[in-house]
Each structure stands twice: as C-alpha cells, then as structure tokens.
Amino acid sequence: RHMRLQLVEDEAERLVGGMKRMVRQGIGASRLRRMLPPRLGGVESSAGMMQRLLLLREFNYEPDIMSTPDWLWGHDHAAREELYDAMVEEYEVEARIDAVNQQLDYAQATAQQLKEDAQHRHSMFIEMTIVLLIAFEVVVEMHALGYIGWLPTAAAAPAAHAAAGGGDVVQAQARG
C-alpha cells in the first residue's frame, strides 16, 4: 500500500508541476511552443494534462490503496491487523491520501480555469471577427449605394492632383 501510494504521490507531483508550468508558460505561449512536445521545449496541452488528472484520480477506487487487505479479515488475525494498523499510522497513509487528493483538486480547478479562459478568448475572437465582417459589409453596401467612394486609383491620382491645384507638377511630368 505504501509503495503504490508513493507512485501516485510522485505522479501527482509531476502533474501539479506540469500544471504550474502550463499556467506560467502556456497562457502566453506561441503557437509553435504549443505544438512542440514538452521534451523539446513545448508546453504541455491542457487536454493531455486533464486526461492524466482523471486517470490519476482513479487511485481512490483501487482496493490495494484504499481498503484493508483481505488477509486481515477474520478472528485469528488480530496480530496481523495490529501490525497493519501500526504501519498505516507509521507511513501516515490516510494523511498522504488526503494530501494527494488536495493536490489533485488544485490541479483540476486550475485546469478548469484554464479551459474556461481559453473558451473565453476564443469567444472574444469569434465576436470580434463577426463585428469586423459586419463593418466591412456596411462599408461595401454604402459604396454600392453611392454614399462613399473608393480612394482614387494610381491612374486617376495625377488627374485628381491636377484638379486640386497641383497642375504644374502634372504638366512638368507630362513634358518630361
């Protein structure tokens, strides 16, 4: 029980450490860093982190860690049960299980917050895109109705300049 719990604790520490790195680096990370695997300097994805978190939470349902072994049940095993209880107390198994669950709760809350932040950023991007498309459509429609004109083209620019009083420059260019 102690060794299996030790493995779970180690994985929980790696998970929480990865979550902390993701919070520090992942929010402002470039697309390239998000695409690279973590061992090549990339940022771990929140989906992979969430999957590891959910798999790690399953230790609460493993009978080897959470319950008293079957070989202790019975009336003739009182000495074994005392020894087992002393070992559980010595290795602080219940306190360690509570600590691991607390770490996993922290990691899950952080992952949920990161997910909500990403969804909010995506929603804001979609909303801004829609607003820009509507504004573009309004400008195109106003041009089609004749309320606004496009900027003069390169061929019409000298004539517009001459009409505005810059005829000397246009005439000098025509002569040269």
Coordinates of N, CA and C in Angstrom, one line a residue:
R1 N 0.8 -1.2 0.0 CA 0.0 0.0 0.0 C 0.9 1.3 0.0
H2 N 1.9 1.2 0.8 CA 2.8 2.4 0.9 C 3.5 2.7 -0.4
M3 N 4.0 1.6 -1.1 CA 4.8 1.8 -2.3 C 3.8 2.3 -3.5
R4 N 2.6 1.7 -3.5 CA 1.7 2.2 -4.6 C 1.3 3.6 -4.3
L5 N 1.1 4.0 -3.1 CA 0.8 5.4 -2.8 C 1.9 6.3 -3.1
Q6 N 3.2 5.8 -2.9 CA 4.3 6.6 -3.3 C 4.4 6.9 -4.8
L7 N 4.0 5.9 -5.6 CA 3.9 6.1 -7.0 C 2.9 7.1 -7.4
V8 N 1.7 7.1 -6.8 CA 0.7 8.0 -7.0 C 1.1 9.4 -6.6
E9 N 1.8 9.5 -5.5 CA 2.3 10.8 -5.0 C 3.3 11.4 -6.0
D10 N 4.2 10.6 -6.5 CA 5.1 11.1 -7.4 C 4.5 11.6 -8.7
E11 N 3.5 10.8 -9.2 CA 2.8 11.3 -10.4 C 2.0 12.5 -10.1
A12 N 1.4 12.6 -9.0 CA 0.6 13.8 -8.6 C 1.5 15.1 -8.6
E13 N 2.7 14.9 -8.0 CA 3.7 16.0 -8.0 C 4.1 16.4 -9.4
R14 N 4.3 15.4 -10.3 CA 4.7 15.8 -11.7 C 3.5 16.5 -12.4
L15 N 2.3 16.0 -12.1 CA 1.1 16.6 -12.7 C 0.9 18.1 -12.2
V16 N 1.1 18.3 -10.9 CA 0.9 19.7 -10.4 C 2.0 20.6 -10.9
G17 N 3.3 20.0 -11.0 CA 4.4 20.8 -11.5 C 4.1 21.1 -13.0
G18 N 3.6 20.2 -13.8 CA 3.2 20.5 -15.1 C 2.1 21.5 -15.2
M19 N 1.2 21.5 -14.3 CA 0.1 22.4 -14.3 C 0.6 23.8 -14.0
K20 N 1.6 23.9 -13.1 CA 2.2 25.2 -12.8 C 2.9 25.8 -14.0
R21 N 3.7 24.9 -14.6 CA 4.4 25.3 -15.8 C 3.5 25.8 -16.9
M22 N 2.3 25.1 -17.1 CA 1.4 25.5 -18.1 C 0.8 26.8 -17.8
V23 N 0.5 27.1 -16.5 CA 0.0 28.4 -16.1 C 1.0 29.5 -16.4
R24 N 2.3 29.2 -16.1 CA 3.3 30.3 -16.3 C 3.6 30.5 -17.7
Q25 N 3.8 29.4 -18.5 CA 4.2 29.5 -19.9 C 3.1 29.3 -20.9
G26 N 2.1 28.6 -20.6 CA 1.1 28.2 -21.6 C 0.2 29.3 -22.0
I27 N -0.1 30.2 -21.1 CA -1.1 31.3 -21.4 C -0.6 32.2 -22.5
G28 N 0.7 32.6 -22.4 CA 1.3 33.5 -23.4 C 2.1 32.7 -24.5
A29 N 2.1 31.4 -24.5 CA 2.9 30.7 -25.4 C 2.5 30.9 -26.8
S30 N 3.5 30.8 -27.7 CA 3.3 31.0 -29.1 C 2.7 29.7 -29.7
R31 N 2.1 29.7 -30.9 CA 1.6 28.5 -31.5 C 2.6 27.4 -31.6
L32 N 3.8 27.8 -32.0 CA 4.9 26.9 -32.2 C 5.2 26.1 -30.9
R33 N 5.3 26.9 -29.8 CA 5.6 26.2 -28.5 C 4.5 25.3 -28.1
R34 N 3.2 25.7 -28.4 CA 2.1 24.8 -28.1 C 2.1 23.6 -28.9
M35 N 2.7 23.6 -30.1 CA 2.7 22.5 -31.0 C 3.8 21.5 -30.7
L36 N 4.9 22.0 -30.1 CA 6.1 21.2 -29.8 C 5.8 20.3 -28.6
P37 N 6.3 19.1 -28.6 CA 6.2 18.3 -27.4 C 7.0 18.9 -26.2
P38 N 6.6 18.6 -25.0 CA 7.2 19.2 -23.8 C 8.7 18.9 -23.7
R39 N 9.1 17.8 -24.2 CA 10.6 17.4 -24.1 C 11.4 18.2 -25.0
L40 N 10.8 18.9 -26.0 CA 11.5 19.7 -27.0 C 11.3 21.2 -26.7
G41 N 10.9 21.5 -25.5 CA 10.7 22.9 -25.1 C 9.3 23.4 -25.3
G42 N 8.4 22.6 -25.7 CA 7.0 23.0 -25.9 C 6.2 23.0 -24.6
V43 N 5.0 23.4 -24.7 CA 4.1 23.5 -23.5 C 3.1 22.3 -23.6
E44 N 3.0 21.6 -22.4 CA 2.0 20.5 -22.4 C 0.6 21.0 -22.6
S45 N -0.1 20.2 -23.4 CA -1.5 20.6 -23.7 C -2.4 20.4 -22.5
S46 N -3.4 21.2 -22.4 CA -4.3 21.1 -21.2 C -5.2 19.8 -21.4
A47 N -5.4 19.4 -22.6 CA -6.2 18.1 -22.8 C -5.4 16.9 -22.2
G48 N -4.1 16.9 -22.5 CA -3.3 15.8 -22.0 C -3.2 15.8 -20.5
M49 N -3.1 17.0 -20.0 CA -3.0 17.2 -18.5 C -4.3 16.8 -17.9
M50 N -5.4 17.1 -18.5 CA -6.7 16.7 -17.9 C -6.9 15.2 -17.9
Q51 N -6.4 14.6 -19.0 CA -6.5 13.1 -19.1 C -5.7 12.5 -18.0
R52 N -4.5 13.0 -17.8 CA -3.6 12.4 -16.7 C -4.2 12.6 -15.4
L53 N -4.9 13.8 -15.2 CA -5.5 14.1 -13.9 C -6.7 13.1 -13.6
L54 N -7.5 12.9 -14.6 CA -8.6 12.0 -14.4 C -8.1 10.5 -14.2
L55 N -7.1 10.1 -14.9 CA -6.6 8.8 -14.7 C -5.9 8.6 -13.3
L56 N -5.3 9.7 -12.9 CA -4.7 9.7 -11.5 C -5.7 9.6 -10.4
R57 N -6.8 10.3 -10.7 CA -7.9 10.2 -9.7 C -8.5 8.8 -9.4
E58 N -8.2 7.9 -10.3 CA -8.8 6.6 -10.2 C -8.1 5.8 -9.0
F59 N -7.0 6.3 -8.5 CA -6.4 5.6 -7.4 C -7.4 5.6 -6.2
N60 N -8.3 6.5 -6.1 CA -9.3 6.5 -5.0 C -10.2 5.2 -5.1
Y61 N -10.2 4.6 -6.2 CA -11.1 3.4 -6.3 C -10.3 2.1 -6.3
E62 N -9.0 2.2 -6.2 CA -8.2 1.0 -6.1 C -8.2 0.3 -4.7
P63 N -8.6 -0.9 -4.7 CA -8.7 -1.5 -3.3 C -7.4 -1.7 -2.7
D64 N -6.3 -1.9 -3.5 CA -5.0 -2.1 -2.9 C -4.5 -0.9 -2.1
I65 N -5.0 0.3 -2.4 CA -4.5 1.5 -1.7 C -5.6 1.9 -0.7
M66 N -6.8 1.9 -1.0 CA -7.8 2.5 -0.1 C -8.4 1.6 0.9
S67 N -8.4 0.3 0.8 CA -9.1 -0.6 1.7 C -8.1 -1.5 2.4
T68 N -8.5 -2.1 3.5 CA -7.8 -3.0 4.3 C -7.7 -4.3 3.5
P69 N -6.5 -4.9 3.4 CA -6.3 -6.2 2.6 C -7.2 -7.3 3.2
D70 N -7.6 -8.2 2.3 CA -8.5 -9.3 2.6 C -7.8 -10.2 3.6
W71 N -6.5 -10.4 3.6 CA -5.8 -11.3 4.5 C -5.9 -10.9 6.0
L72 N -6.4 -9.7 6.3 CA -6.5 -9.3 7.6 C -7.9 -9.6 8.2
W73 N -8.8 -10.0 7.4 CA -10.2 -10.2 7.9 C -10.2 -11.6 8.6
G74 N -10.9 -11.6 9.6 CA -11.0 -12.9 10.4 C -10.6 -12.7 11.9
H75 N -11.1 -13.6 12.7 CA -10.8 -13.5 14.1 C -9.4 -13.9 14.5
D76 N -8.8 -14.8 13.8 CA -7.5 -15.3 14.1 C -6.3 -14.4 13.6
H77 N -6.6 -13.3 13.1 CA -5.5 -12.4 12.5 C -5.4 -11.1 13.3
A78 N -5.6 -11.1 14.6 CA -5.6 -9.9 15.3 C -4.2 -9.3 15.4
A79 N -3.1 -10.1 15.5 CA -1.8 -9.6 15.5 C -1.4 -9.0 14.2
R80 N -1.8 -9.6 13.1 CA -1.5 -9.0 11.8 C -2.3 -7.7 11.6
E81 N -3.5 -7.6 12.1 CA -4.2 -6.4 11.9 C -3.6 -5.2 12.7
E82 N -3.1 -5.5 13.9 CA -2.4 -4.5 14.7 C -1.1 -4.1 14.0
L83 N -0.4 -5.0 13.4 CA 0.8 -4.7 12.7 C 0.5 -3.8 11.5
Y84 N -0.6 -4.1 10.8 CA -1.0 -3.4 9.6 C -1.4 -2.0 10.0
D85 N -2.2 -1.9 11.1 CA -2.6 -0.5 11.6 C -1.5 0.3 12.0
A86 N -0.5 -0.3 12.6 CA 0.7 0.4 13.0 C 1.5 0.9 11.8
M87 N 1.6 0.1 10.8 CA 2.3 0.5 9.6 C 1.5 1.6 8.9
V88 N 0.2 1.6 8.8 CA -0.6 2.6 8.2 C -0.4 4.0 9.0
E89 N -0.3 3.8 10.3 CA -0.1 5.0 11.1 C 1.4 5.5 10.9
E90 N 2.3 4.6 10.9 CA 3.7 5.0 10.7 C 4.0 5.7 9.4
Y91 N 3.4 5.2 8.3 CA 3.6 5.8 7.0 C 2.6 6.9 6.7
E92 N 1.8 7.2 7.6 CA 0.8 8.3 7.5 C 0.0 8.2 6.2
V93 N -0.5 7.0 5.9 CA -1.2 6.7 4.7 C -2.4 7.5 4.5
E94 N -3.3 7.6 5.5 CA -4.5 8.4 5.3 C -4.2 9.9 5.1
A95 N -3.3 10.5 5.8 CA -2.9 11.9 5.6 C -2.3 12.1 4.2
R96 N -1.5 11.1 3.8 CA -0.9 11.2 2.4 C -2.0 11.1 1.4
I97 N -2.9 10.3 1.6 CA -4.1 10.2 0.6 C -4.8 11.5 0.5
D98 N -5.1 12.1 1.7 CA -5.8 13.4 1.7 C -4.9 14.4 1.0
A99 N -3.6 14.4 1.2 CA -2.8 15.4 0.6 C -2.8 15.3 -0.9
V100 N -2.7 14.0 -1.4 CA -2.7 13.8 -2.8 C -4.1 14.2 -3.4
N101 N -5.2 13.9 -2.7 CA -6.5 14.4 -3.2 C -6.6 15.9 -3.2
Q102 N -5.9 16.5 -2.3 CA -5.9 18.0 -2.3 C -5.2 18.6 -3.4
Q103 N -4.0 18.0 -3.7 CA -3.2 18.4 -4.9 C -4.0 18.2 -6.2
L104 N -4.7 17.0 -6.3 CA -5.5 16.8 -7.5 C -6.7 17.7 -7.6
D105 N -7.3 18.1 -6.5 CA -8.3 19.1 -6.5 C -7.8 20.4 -7.1
Y106 N -6.6 20.8 -6.6 CA -6.0 22.1 -7.0 C -5.7 22.0 -8.6
A107 N -5.2 20.9 -9.0 CA -4.8 20.7 -10.4 C -6.1 20.7 -11.3
Q108 N -7.2 20.1 -10.8 CA -8.4 20.1 -11.5 C -9.0 21.5 -11.6
A109 N -9.0 22.2 -10.5 CA -9.6 23.5 -10.5 C -8.8 24.4 -11.5
T110 N -7.5 24.3 -11.5 CA -6.6 25.1 -12.3 C -6.9 24.8 -13.8
A111 N -7.0 23.5 -14.1 CA -7.2 23.0 -15.5 C -8.6 23.6 -15.9
Q112 N -9.6 23.5 -15.1 CA -10.9 24.0 -15.4 C -10.9 25.5 -15.7
Q113 N -10.1 26.2 -14.9 CA -10.0 27.7 -15.1 C -9.3 28.0 -16.4
L114 N -8.2 27.3 -16.7 CA -7.5 27.4 -18.0 C -8.4 27.1 -19.2
K115 N -9.2 26.1 -19.0 CA -10.2 25.8 -20.1 C -11.2 26.9 -20.3
E116 N -11.7 27.4 -19.2 CA -12.7 28.5 -19.3 C -12.1 29.7 -19.9
D117 N -10.8 30.0 -19.5 CA -10.1 31.2 -20.1 C -9.9 31.0 -21.6
A118 N -9.5 29.8 -22.0 CA -9.3 29.6 -23.5 C -10.6 29.7 -24.2
Q119 N -11.7 29.2 -23.6 CA -13.0 29.3 -24.3 C -13.4 30.8 -24.4
H120 N -13.1 31.6 -23.3 CA -13.5 33.0 -23.4 C -12.7 33.7 -24.4
R121 N -11.4 33.4 -24.5 CA -10.6 34.1 -25.6 C -11.1 33.7 -27.0
H122 N -11.5 32.4 -27.2 CA -12.0 32.0 -28.4 C -13.3 32.7 -28.7
S123 N -14.2 32.8 -27.8 CA -15.5 33.5 -28.0 C -15.2 35.0 -28.3
M124 N -14.3 35.6 -27.6 CA -14.0 37.0 -28.0 C -13.4 37.2 -29.4
F125 N -12.6 36.2 -29.8 CA -12.1 36.3 -31.2 C -13.2 36.1 -32.2
I126 N -14.1 35.2 -31.9 CA -15.2 35.0 -32.8 C -16.1 36.3 -32.9
E127 N -16.4 36.8 -31.7 CA -17.2 38.1 -31.7 C -16.5 39.2 -32.4
M128 N -15.2 39.4 -32.3 CA -14.5 40.5 -33.0 C -14.5 40.2 -34.5
T129 N -14.4 39.0 -34.9 CA -14.4 38.6 -36.3 C -15.7 39.0 -36.9
I130 N -16.8 38.6 -36.2 CA -18.2 38.9 -36.7 C -18.4 40.4 -36.8
V131 N -17.9 41.2 -35.8 CA -18.1 42.7 -35.8 C -17.3 43.2 -37.0
L132 N -16.1 42.8 -37.2 CA -15.3 43.3 -38.4 C -16.0 42.9 -39.7
L133 N -16.5 41.7 -39.8 CA -17.2 41.3 -41.1 C -18.4 42.2 -41.3
I134 N -19.2 42.5 -40.2 CA -20.4 43.3 -40.4 C -19.9 44.7 -40.8
A135 N -18.9 45.3 -40.2 CA -18.4 46.6 -40.5 C -18.0 46.6 -42.0
F136 N -17.3 45.6 -42.4 CA -16.8 45.5 -43.8 C -18.1 45.5 -44.8
E137 N -19.1 44.7 -44.4 CA -20.3 44.6 -45.2 C -21.0 45.9 -45.3
V138 N -21.0 46.7 -44.2 CA -21.6 48.0 -44.2 C -20.9 49.0 -45.1
V139 N -19.6 49.0 -45.1 CA -18.8 49.8 -46.0 C -19.0 49.4 -47.4
V140 N -19.0 48.2 -47.8 CA -19.3 47.7 -49.1 C -20.7 48.2 -49.6
E141 N -21.6 48.0 -48.7 CA -23.0 48.3 -49.1 C -23.1 49.9 -49.2
M142 N -22.5 50.7 -48.4 CA -22.5 52.1 -48.5 C -21.9 52.5 -49.8
H143 N -20.8 51.9 -50.3 CA -20.2 52.2 -51.5 C -21.1 51.8 -52.7
A144 N -21.8 50.7 -52.6 CA -22.7 50.2 -53.6 C -23.9 51.2 -53.8
L145 N -24.3 51.8 -52.7 CA -25.4 52.8 -52.7 C -24.9 54.2 -53.1
G146 N -23.6 54.4 -53.2 CA -23.1 55.7 -53.7 C -22.9 56.7 -52.5
Y147 N -22.9 56.2 -51.3 CA -22.7 57.2 -50.2 C -21.2 57.5 -50.0
I148 N -20.3 56.5 -50.3 CA -18.9 56.7 -50.2 C -18.3 56.3 -51.5
G149 N -17.1 56.8 -51.8 CA -16.4 56.4 -53.0 C -15.0 55.8 -52.5
W150 N -14.5 54.9 -53.4 CA -13.2 54.4 -53.0 C -12.1 55.4 -53.2
L151 N -11.0 55.1 -52.7 CA -9.9 56.0 -52.9 C -9.5 56.0 -54.4
P152 N -8.9 57.1 -54.9 CA -8.6 57.1 -56.3 C -7.5 56.1 -56.6
T153 N -7.6 55.5 -57.8 CA -6.6 54.5 -58.2 C -5.3 55.3 -58.6
A154 N -4.3 54.5 -58.9 CA -3.0 55.1 -59.3 C -3.1 55.9 -60.6
A155 N -3.9 55.4 -61.6 CA -4.0 56.1 -62.9 C -4.8 57.4 -62.7
A156 N -5.7 57.4 -61.8 CA -6.6 58.6 -61.6 C -5.9 59.6 -60.6
A157 N -4.9 59.3 -60.0 CA -4.3 60.1 -59.0 C -3.7 61.4 -59.6
P158 N -3.0 61.4 -60.7 CA -2.4 62.6 -61.2 C -3.6 63.6 -61.7
A159 N -4.6 63.1 -62.2 CA -5.8 63.9 -62.6 C -6.4 64.5 -61.4
A160 N -6.5 63.8 -60.3 CA -7.1 64.3 -59.1 C -6.2 65.4 -58.5
H161 N -4.9 65.1 -58.6 CA -4.0 66.1 -58.1 C -4.0 67.4 -58.9
A162 N -4.2 67.3 -60.2 CA -4.3 68.5 -61.1 C -5.5 69.2 -60.8
A163 N -6.6 68.5 -60.5 CA -7.9 69.2 -60.2 C -7.8 69.9 -58.9
A164 N -7.0 69.4 -58.0 CA -6.8 70.1 -56.7 C -5.9 71.3 -56.7
G165 N -5.3 71.6 -57.9 CA -4.5 72.8 -58.0 C -3.0 72.4 -58.1
G166 N -2.7 71.2 -58.3 CA -1.3 70.8 -58.5 C -0.9 70.6 -59.9
G167 N -1.5 71.4 -60.8 CA -1.4 71.2 -62.3 C 0.0 71.4 -62.8
D168 N 0.8 72.2 -62.1 CA 2.2 72.5 -62.6 C 3.0 71.2 -62.5
V169 N 2.9 70.4 -61.5 CA 3.6 69.2 -61.3 C 3.2 68.2 -62.4
V170 N 1.9 68.1 -62.6 CA 1.4 67.2 -63.6 C 1.9 67.6 -65.0
Q171 N 1.9 68.9 -65.3 CA 2.3 69.3 -66.6 C 3.8 69.1 -66.8
A172 N 4.6 69.3 -65.7 CA 6.0 69.1 -65.8 C 6.3 67.6 -66.0
Q173 N 5.5 66.7 -65.4 CA 5.7 65.3 -65.6 C 5.3 64.9 -67.0
A174 N 4.3 65.5 -67.6 CA 3.9 65.2 -68.9 C 4.9 65.6 -69.9
R175 N 5.6 66.7 -69.7 CA 6.6 67.2 -70.6 C 7.9 66.4 -70.6
G176 N 8.2 65.9 -69.4 CA 9.5 65.2 -69.2 C 9.4 63.8 -69.4

